[in-house]
Coordinates of C-alpha atoms in Angstrom, one line a residue:
X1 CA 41.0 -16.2 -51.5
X2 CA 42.8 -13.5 -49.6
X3 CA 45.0 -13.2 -53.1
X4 CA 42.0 -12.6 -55.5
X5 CA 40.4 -9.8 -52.5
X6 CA 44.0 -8.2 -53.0
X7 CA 43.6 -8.2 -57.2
X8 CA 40.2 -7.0 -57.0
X9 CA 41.0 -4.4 -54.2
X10 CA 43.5 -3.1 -56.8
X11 CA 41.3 -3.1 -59.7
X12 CA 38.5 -0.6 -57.7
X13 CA 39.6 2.8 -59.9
X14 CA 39.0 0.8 -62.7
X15 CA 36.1 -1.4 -62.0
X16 CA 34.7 2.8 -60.9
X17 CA 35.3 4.2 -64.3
X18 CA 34.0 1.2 -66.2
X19 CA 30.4 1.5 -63.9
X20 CA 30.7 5.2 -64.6
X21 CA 31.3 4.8 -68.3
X22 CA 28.2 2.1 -69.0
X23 CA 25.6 4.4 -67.1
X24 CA 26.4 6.8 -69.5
X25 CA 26.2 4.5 -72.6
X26 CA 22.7 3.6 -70.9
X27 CA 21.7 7.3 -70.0
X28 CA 22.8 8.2 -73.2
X29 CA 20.8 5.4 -74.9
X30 CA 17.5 5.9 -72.5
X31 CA 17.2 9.3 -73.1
X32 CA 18.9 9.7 -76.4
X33 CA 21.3 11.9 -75.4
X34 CA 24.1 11.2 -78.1
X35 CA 26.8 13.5 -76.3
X36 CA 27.3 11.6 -73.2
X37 CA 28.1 7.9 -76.0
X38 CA 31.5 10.2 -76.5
X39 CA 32.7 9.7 -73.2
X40 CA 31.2 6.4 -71.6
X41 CA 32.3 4.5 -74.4
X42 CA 36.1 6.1 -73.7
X43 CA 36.0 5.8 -70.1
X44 CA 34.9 1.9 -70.8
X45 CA 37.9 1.3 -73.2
X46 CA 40.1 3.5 -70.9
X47 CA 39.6 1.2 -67.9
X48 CA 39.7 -2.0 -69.8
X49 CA 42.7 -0.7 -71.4
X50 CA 44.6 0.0 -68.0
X51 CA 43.3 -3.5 -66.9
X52 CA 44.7 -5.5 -69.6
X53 CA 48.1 -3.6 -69.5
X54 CA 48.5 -4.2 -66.1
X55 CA 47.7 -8.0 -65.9
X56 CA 49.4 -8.9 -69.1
X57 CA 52.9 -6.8 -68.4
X58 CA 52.8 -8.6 -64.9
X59 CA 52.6 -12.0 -66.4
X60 CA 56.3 -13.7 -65.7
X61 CA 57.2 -11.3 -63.6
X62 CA 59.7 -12.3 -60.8
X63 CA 61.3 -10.6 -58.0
X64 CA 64.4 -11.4 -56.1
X65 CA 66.8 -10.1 -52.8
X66 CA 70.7 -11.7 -52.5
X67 CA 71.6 -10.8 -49.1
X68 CA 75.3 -10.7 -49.2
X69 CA 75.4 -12.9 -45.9
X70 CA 73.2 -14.1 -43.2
X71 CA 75.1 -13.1 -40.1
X72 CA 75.8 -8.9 -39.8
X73 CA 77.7 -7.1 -37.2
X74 CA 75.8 -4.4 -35.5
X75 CA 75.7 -0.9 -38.0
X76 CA 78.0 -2.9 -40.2
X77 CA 76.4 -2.3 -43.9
X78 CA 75.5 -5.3 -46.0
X79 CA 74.9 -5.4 -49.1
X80 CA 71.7 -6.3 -50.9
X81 CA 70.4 -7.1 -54.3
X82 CA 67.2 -6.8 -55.3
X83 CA 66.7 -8.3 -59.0
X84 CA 62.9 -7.9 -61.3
X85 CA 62.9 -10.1 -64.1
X86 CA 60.6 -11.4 -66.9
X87 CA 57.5 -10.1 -68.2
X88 CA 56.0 -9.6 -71.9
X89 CA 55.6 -6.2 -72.5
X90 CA 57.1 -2.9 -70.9
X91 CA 55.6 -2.5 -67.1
X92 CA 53.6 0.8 -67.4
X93 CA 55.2 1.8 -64.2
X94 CA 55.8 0.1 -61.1
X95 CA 56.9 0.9 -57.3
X96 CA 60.0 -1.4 -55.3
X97 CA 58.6 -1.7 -51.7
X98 CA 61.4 -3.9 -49.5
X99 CA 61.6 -3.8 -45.8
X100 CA 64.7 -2.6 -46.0
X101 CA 63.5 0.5 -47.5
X102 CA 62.9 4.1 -46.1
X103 CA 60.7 4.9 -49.2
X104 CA 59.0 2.7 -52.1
X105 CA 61.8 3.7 -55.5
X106 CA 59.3 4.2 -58.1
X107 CA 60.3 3.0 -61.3
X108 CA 59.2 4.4 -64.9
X109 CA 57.8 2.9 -67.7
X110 CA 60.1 0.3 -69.4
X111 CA 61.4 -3.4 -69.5
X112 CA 60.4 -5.2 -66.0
X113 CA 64.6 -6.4 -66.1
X114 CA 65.9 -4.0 -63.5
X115 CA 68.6 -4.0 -60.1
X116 CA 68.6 -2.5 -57.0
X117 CA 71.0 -2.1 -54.3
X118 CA 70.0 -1.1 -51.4
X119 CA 72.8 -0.9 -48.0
X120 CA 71.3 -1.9 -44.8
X121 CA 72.5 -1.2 -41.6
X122 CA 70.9 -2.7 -38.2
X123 CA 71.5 -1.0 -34.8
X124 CA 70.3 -3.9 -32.6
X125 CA 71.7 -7.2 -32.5
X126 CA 68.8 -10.1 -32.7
X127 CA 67.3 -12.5 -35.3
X128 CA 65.2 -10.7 -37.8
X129 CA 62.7 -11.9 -40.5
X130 CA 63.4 -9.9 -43.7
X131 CA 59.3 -9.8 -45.3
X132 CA 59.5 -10.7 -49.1
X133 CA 60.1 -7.7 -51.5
X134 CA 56.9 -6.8 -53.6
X135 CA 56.4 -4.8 -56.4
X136 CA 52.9 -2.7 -57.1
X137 CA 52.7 -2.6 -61.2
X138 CA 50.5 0.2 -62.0
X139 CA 49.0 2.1 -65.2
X140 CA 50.3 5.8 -65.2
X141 CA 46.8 6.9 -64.2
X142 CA 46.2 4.4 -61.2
X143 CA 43.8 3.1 -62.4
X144 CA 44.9 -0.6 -62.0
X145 CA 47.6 -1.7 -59.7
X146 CA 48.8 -5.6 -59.1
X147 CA 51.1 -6.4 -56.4
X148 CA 53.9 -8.7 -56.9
X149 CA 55.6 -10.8 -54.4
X150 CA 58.8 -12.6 -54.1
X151 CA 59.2 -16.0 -52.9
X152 CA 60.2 -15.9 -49.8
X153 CA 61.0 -14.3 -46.6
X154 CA 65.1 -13.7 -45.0
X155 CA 66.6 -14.8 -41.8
X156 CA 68.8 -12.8 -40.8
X157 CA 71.2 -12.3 -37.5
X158 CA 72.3 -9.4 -36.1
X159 CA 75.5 -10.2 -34.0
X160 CA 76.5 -7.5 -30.9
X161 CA 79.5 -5.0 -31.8
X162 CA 82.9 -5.5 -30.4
X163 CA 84.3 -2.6 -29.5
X164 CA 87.9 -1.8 -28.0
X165 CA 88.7 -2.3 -24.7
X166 CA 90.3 1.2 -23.1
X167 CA 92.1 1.3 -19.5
X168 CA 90.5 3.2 -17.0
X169 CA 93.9 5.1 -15.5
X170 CA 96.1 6.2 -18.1
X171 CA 99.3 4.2 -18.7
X172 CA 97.5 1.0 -17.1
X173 CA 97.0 -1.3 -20.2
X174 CA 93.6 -3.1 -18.6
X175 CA 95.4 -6.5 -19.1
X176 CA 96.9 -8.6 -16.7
X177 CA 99.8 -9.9 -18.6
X178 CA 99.5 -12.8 -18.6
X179 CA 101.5 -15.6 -20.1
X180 CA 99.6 -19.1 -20.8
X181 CA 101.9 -22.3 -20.1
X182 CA 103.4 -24.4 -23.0
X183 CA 100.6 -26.5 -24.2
X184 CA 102.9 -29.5 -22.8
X185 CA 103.2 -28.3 -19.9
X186 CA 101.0 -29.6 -16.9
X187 CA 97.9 -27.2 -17.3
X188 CA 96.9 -27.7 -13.4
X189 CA 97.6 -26.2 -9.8
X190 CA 97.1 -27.3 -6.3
X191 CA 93.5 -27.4 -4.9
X192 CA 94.3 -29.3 -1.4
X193 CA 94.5 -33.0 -0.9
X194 CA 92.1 -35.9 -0.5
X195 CA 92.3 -39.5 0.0
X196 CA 94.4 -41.5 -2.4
X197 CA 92.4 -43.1 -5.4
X198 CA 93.3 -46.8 -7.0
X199 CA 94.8 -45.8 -9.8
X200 CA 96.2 -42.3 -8.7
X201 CA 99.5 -41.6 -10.9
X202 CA 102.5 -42.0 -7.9
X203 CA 103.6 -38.2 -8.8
X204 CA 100.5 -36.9 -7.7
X205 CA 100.9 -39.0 -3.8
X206 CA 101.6 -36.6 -1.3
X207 CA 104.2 -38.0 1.0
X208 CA 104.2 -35.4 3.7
X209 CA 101.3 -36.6 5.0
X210 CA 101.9 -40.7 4.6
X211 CA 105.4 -39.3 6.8
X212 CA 102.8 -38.2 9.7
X213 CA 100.5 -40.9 9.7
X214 CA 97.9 -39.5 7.9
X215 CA 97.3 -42.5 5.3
X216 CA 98.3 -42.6 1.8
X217 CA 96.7 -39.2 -0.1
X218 CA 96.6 -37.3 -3.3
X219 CA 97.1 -34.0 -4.1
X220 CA 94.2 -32.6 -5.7
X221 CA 94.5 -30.5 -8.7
X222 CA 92.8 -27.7 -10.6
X223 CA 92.7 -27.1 -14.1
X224 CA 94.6 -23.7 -15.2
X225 CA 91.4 -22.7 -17.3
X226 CA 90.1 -21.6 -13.3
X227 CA 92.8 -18.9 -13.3
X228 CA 91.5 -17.8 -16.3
X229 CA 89.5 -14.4 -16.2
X230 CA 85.7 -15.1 -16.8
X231 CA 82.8 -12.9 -17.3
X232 CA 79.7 -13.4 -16.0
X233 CA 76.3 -11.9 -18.4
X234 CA 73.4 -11.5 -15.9
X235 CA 70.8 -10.3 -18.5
X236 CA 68.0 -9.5 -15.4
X237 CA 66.7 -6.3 -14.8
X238 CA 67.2 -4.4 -18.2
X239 CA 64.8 -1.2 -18.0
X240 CA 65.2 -0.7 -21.6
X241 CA 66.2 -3.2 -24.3
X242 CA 69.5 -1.0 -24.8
X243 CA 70.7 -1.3 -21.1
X244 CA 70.5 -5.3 -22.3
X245 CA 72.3 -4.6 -25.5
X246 CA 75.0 -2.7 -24.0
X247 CA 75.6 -5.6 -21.6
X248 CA 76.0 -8.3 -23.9
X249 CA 78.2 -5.9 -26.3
X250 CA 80.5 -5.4 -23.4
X251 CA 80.5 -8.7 -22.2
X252 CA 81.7 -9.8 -26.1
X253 CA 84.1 -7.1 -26.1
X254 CA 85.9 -8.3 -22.7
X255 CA 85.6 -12.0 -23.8
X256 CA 87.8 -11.0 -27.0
X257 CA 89.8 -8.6 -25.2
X258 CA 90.6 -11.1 -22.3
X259 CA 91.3 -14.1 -24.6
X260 CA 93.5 -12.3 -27.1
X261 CA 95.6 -11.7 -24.2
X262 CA 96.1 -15.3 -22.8
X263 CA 92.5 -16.6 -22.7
X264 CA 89.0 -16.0 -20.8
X265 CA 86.2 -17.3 -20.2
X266 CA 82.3 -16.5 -20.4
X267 CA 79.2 -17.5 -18.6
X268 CA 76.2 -16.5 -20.4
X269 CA 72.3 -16.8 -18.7
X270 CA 71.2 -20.3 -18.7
X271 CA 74.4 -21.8 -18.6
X272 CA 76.1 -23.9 -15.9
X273 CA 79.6 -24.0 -17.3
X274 CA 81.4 -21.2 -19.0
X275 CA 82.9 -21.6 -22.3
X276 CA 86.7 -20.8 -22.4
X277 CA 88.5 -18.8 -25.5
X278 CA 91.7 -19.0 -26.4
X279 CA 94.4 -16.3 -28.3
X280 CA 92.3 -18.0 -31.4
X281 CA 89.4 -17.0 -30.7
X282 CA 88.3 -20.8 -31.7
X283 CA 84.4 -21.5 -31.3
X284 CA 84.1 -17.8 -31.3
X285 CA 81.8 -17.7 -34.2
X286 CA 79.5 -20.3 -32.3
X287 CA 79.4 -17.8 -28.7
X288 CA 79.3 -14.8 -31.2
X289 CA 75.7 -16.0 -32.3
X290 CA 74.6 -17.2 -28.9
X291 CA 75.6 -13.6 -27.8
X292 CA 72.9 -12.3 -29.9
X293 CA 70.3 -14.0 -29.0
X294 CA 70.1 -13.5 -25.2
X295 CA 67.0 -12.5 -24.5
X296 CA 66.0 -10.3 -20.8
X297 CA 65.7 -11.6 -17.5
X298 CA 68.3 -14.8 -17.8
X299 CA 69.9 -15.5 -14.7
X300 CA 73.4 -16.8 -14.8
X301 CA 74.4 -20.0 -12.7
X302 CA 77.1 -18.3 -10.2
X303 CA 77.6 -21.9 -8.2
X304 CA 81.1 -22.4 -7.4
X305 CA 82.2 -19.0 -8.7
X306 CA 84.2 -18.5 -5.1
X307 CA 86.1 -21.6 -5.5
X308 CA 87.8 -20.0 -8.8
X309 CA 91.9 -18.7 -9.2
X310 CA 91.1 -16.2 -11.5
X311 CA 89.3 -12.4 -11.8
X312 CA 85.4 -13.3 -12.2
X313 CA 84.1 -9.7 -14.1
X314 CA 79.8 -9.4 -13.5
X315 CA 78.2 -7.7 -16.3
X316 CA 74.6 -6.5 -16.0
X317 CA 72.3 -4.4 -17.6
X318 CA 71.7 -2.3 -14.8
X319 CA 73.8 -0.6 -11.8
X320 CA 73.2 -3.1 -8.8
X321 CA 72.7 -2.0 -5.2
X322 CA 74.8 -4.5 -4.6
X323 CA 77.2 -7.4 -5.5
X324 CA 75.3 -10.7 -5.6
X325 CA 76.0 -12.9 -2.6
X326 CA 78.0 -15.7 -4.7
X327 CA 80.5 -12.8 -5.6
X328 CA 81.0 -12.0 -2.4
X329 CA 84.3 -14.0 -2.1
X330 CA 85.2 -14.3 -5.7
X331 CA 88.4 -13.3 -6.6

């Protein structure tokens, strides 16, 4: 229904000059005045004319749009295709309306087979919903338009910037140099002792305290990812949604930084654990997409961020008054 009110809504000029032209045939007939036949007999033919061109030279008509991917890097340019194909006769003229579009391109009378390229650049990261491309077919005097629209709508995902990561004093590279331990090597480092478990491997039994008495106990061991650096994304209290978007594109840009250098980790809103990169930046596409989607006011889980070995980094998307509590005693 809403598809015939949109045909008929574009047939008004000419459904005007058709009424216009038979009152005339009839005035002309009533009070026979043969001067006014002339014209409402032309301006009858002219609007069925404009009609028929229009609804037969849209007939087959299809419309297309190739994005050249689904994931885009913030003002990155991507490439797009937008393809018109089919139709009988010649379009009269027509007008290429696509969201990604400052401007409708107009395009002249001629064969409906044309291409368009179009370069689209997106300055916020996000999800976005691409709306079909449609195409207005037209008779050079507007008197008939019909609107033509493609099959479907685009996902598409906008993924934050990564930008480089510059010391703040010059001559200090930003980095702690740090070197990460053979992968054979025993990834762990001394968190304190506890009571001996059945089963406990004999290398981890800490005699000095069977010596004194103490009973038989274990030293207890943390994993090296701890000594890691980690960032932590606290995406509350964003006054603007470009305070948020700076945040999470400096959050990325650390992660990367951090882990091309020996590794890091990242704690994003939501999230109890961190996720740990490597120098190979594996599972990277995975964060990189979560990274876009953050939306404001996510609060990330800072329990046991004092017990840590390594530098915890807080990003937020506003200047605090203060630390929060839990980074207090972080390192």
């Amino acid at each position: 229904m809403a598809g015939l009110r949109r045909i008929l809504a574009g047939m008004r000029p000419a459904a005007g000059l058709l009424l216009l032209g038979v009152m005339l045939v009839l005035v002309a007939g009533t009070f026979d005045a043969e001067a006014l036949y002339v014209p409402g007999v032309a301006f009858v033919l002219l609007a069925l004319l404009a009609v028929a061109w229009v609804v037969i030279a849209s007939r087959g008509v299809t419309i297309t749009r190739r994005l050249d991917a689904r994931r885009v890097v913030e003002d990155e340019a991507l490439g797009v295709l937008v393809e018109i194909a089919g139709g009988r006769l010649p379009l009269p003229g027509a007008e290429l309306a696509d969201p990604l579009l400052d401007d409708p391109v107009a395009l002249g009378f001629g064969r409906a087979q044309r291409r368009t390229r179009i370069r689209a650049r997106f300055g916020r990261r996000g999800r976005r919903t691409l709306a079909a491309p449609k195409l207005v077919v037209r008779d050079p005097l507007g008197l008939a338009s019909l609107t033509i629209t493609g099959t479907d709508d685009d996902e598409l995902l906008v993924l934050p910037r990564i930008e480089a990561v510059r010391p703040l004093r010059a001559g200090d590279t930003g980095r702690a140099r740090r070197k990460g331990r053979p992968a054979m090597a025993a990834e762990v480092e001394l968190d304190g002792v506890r009571e001996h478990r059945l089963g406990t491997p004999a290398s981890r039994i800490y005699w000095p305290a069977l010596a004194r008495g103490a009973g038989l106990m274990e030293r207890r061991l943390r994993a090296e990812s701890d000594s890691r650096p980690m960032i932590v994304l606290d995406a509350r209290g964003a006054e603007r949604d470009e305070d948020l978007d700076a945040a999470v594109r400096a959050a990325a840009s650390l992660a990367v930084s951090l882990a091309r250098d020996g590794g890091s980790q990242i704690l994003l809103p939501g999230d109890r654990r961190p996720t740990a990169l490597d120098e190979t930046l594996g599972g990277w596409v995975h964060l990189h997409a979560r990274l876009a989607l953050v939306q404001g006011g996510g609060r990330a889980s800072l329990t046991g961020i004092a017990n840590r070995l390594g530098p915890v980094i807080y990003v937020c998307p506003h200047v605090p008054s203060r630390a929060p509590r839990a980074l207090e005693h972080a390192p």
